[in-house]
Amino acid sequence: MANSGGEDLCLEVAGDDPSCATIVLRGEDHTMGNAVRYMLARRPGVEFAGYSIPHPSEDRLNIRVQTIAGGESAAEAFGGSVKDLAGVADVIAKSFLGALEEFSTSMKQ
């Protein structure tokens, strides 16, 4: 099992199969796990996406990814999903800030 990454992110790949991986995130909970799992499941080359928190006392979120052999690797799918999630978060933030500005303007009148 190979480990790479920093303290808050760890990639565990079993054997030589890049299509299967477990990504370990520290300092995250079900909110992040479910959002990333959803974005992974939407990718066409992903066969399986799931997450678990081994124990409530552990500061560890495990995201398990399996992709179609010969397609993008599990790590690439994870990276793409995180970028997609960041894009969704940007759209939500812009929409919220626009609505807040509109509300603030209407309250001043």
XYZ file of C-alpha atoms in Angstrom:
109
model
C 0.000 0.000 0.000
C 1.519 3.317 -1.078
C 0.900 6.526 0.853
C 1.454 9.992 -0.528
C 0.349 13.466 0.457
C 0.543 15.751 3.434
C -0.812 15.604 6.916
C -4.410 16.486 5.961
C -4.631 14.423 2.765
C -3.412 10.891 2.164
C -3.850 8.688 -0.909
C -3.776 4.934 -0.338
C -3.550 2.751 -3.448
C -3.635 -1.021 -2.991
C -1.115 -2.785 -5.194
C -0.494 -1.501 -8.709
C -4.137 -0.771 -9.586
C -4.592 2.993 -10.054
C -8.324 2.494 -10.605
C -8.896 1.748 -6.893
C -7.932 4.122 -4.115
C -8.831 5.357 -0.671
C -8.361 9.049 -0.029
C -8.040 10.000 3.623
C -9.030 13.517 4.653
C -8.435 14.839 8.137
C -10.536 17.538 9.772
C -13.626 16.860 7.630
C -16.992 15.311 8.411
C -20.118 13.943 6.707
C -20.780 17.282 4.985
C -17.605 17.025 2.920
C -17.822 13.251 2.565
C -21.316 13.273 1.114
C -20.599 16.212 -1.213
C -17.440 14.600 -2.635
C -19.138 11.205 -2.906
C -21.999 12.794 -4.874
C -19.638 14.578 -7.271
C -17.624 11.373 -7.775
C -20.760 9.334 -8.484
C -21.700 11.790 -11.256
C -18.466 11.159 -13.171
C -18.978 8.745 -16.090
C -15.873 6.626 -15.415
C -16.533 6.046 -11.709
C -17.877 2.586 -10.841
C -18.001 3.096 -7.074
C -17.777 6.067 -4.747
C -18.357 5.917 -1.022
C -17.118 7.366 2.214
C -16.900 6.395 5.846
C -15.822 7.824 9.145
C -14.288 4.850 10.964
C -15.099 6.095 14.467
C -16.437 9.399 15.825
C -13.320 9.870 17.943
C -11.044 9.591 14.880
C -10.339 12.728 12.868
C -10.449 10.756 9.629
C -12.740 10.656 6.595
C -12.129 7.784 4.161
C -13.295 8.269 0.577
C -13.210 5.085 -1.495
C -13.093 5.394 -5.294
C -13.104 2.754 -8.011
C -12.976 3.721 -11.678
C -13.316 1.764 -14.904
C -10.011 0.073 -15.767
C -8.225 1.866 -18.580
C -9.980 5.174 -17.884
C -8.956 7.939 -15.536
C -7.319 6.847 -12.302
C -9.124 7.036 -8.983
C -6.850 9.922 -7.961
C -7.685 11.829 -11.168
C -11.401 11.236 -10.601
C -11.081 12.535 -7.037
C -9.180 15.629 -8.190
C -11.726 16.352 -10.915
C -14.597 15.913 -8.491
C -13.058 18.321 -5.997
C -12.636 20.907 -8.782
C -16.261 20.359 -9.831
C -17.386 20.770 -6.218
C -15.414 24.011 -5.907
C -17.177 25.279 -9.043
C -20.581 24.448 -7.574
C -19.629 26.204 -4.331
C -18.605 29.310 -6.318
C -21.971 29.404 -8.112
C -23.830 29.046 -4.805
C -21.724 31.778 -3.179
C -22.298 34.191 -6.091
C -26.022 33.490 -6.057
C -26.207 33.994 -2.295
C -24.216 37.236 -2.385
C -26.398 38.553 -5.216
C -29.573 37.766 -3.286
C -28.104 39.324 -0.137
C -27.240 42.507 -2.026
C -30.731 42.625 -3.522
C -32.278 42.127 -0.081
C -30.054 44.794 1.497
C -30.992 47.260 -1.247
C -34.710 46.567 -0.790
C -34.441 47.060 2.988
C -32.846 50.506 2.543
C -35.793 51.759 0.499
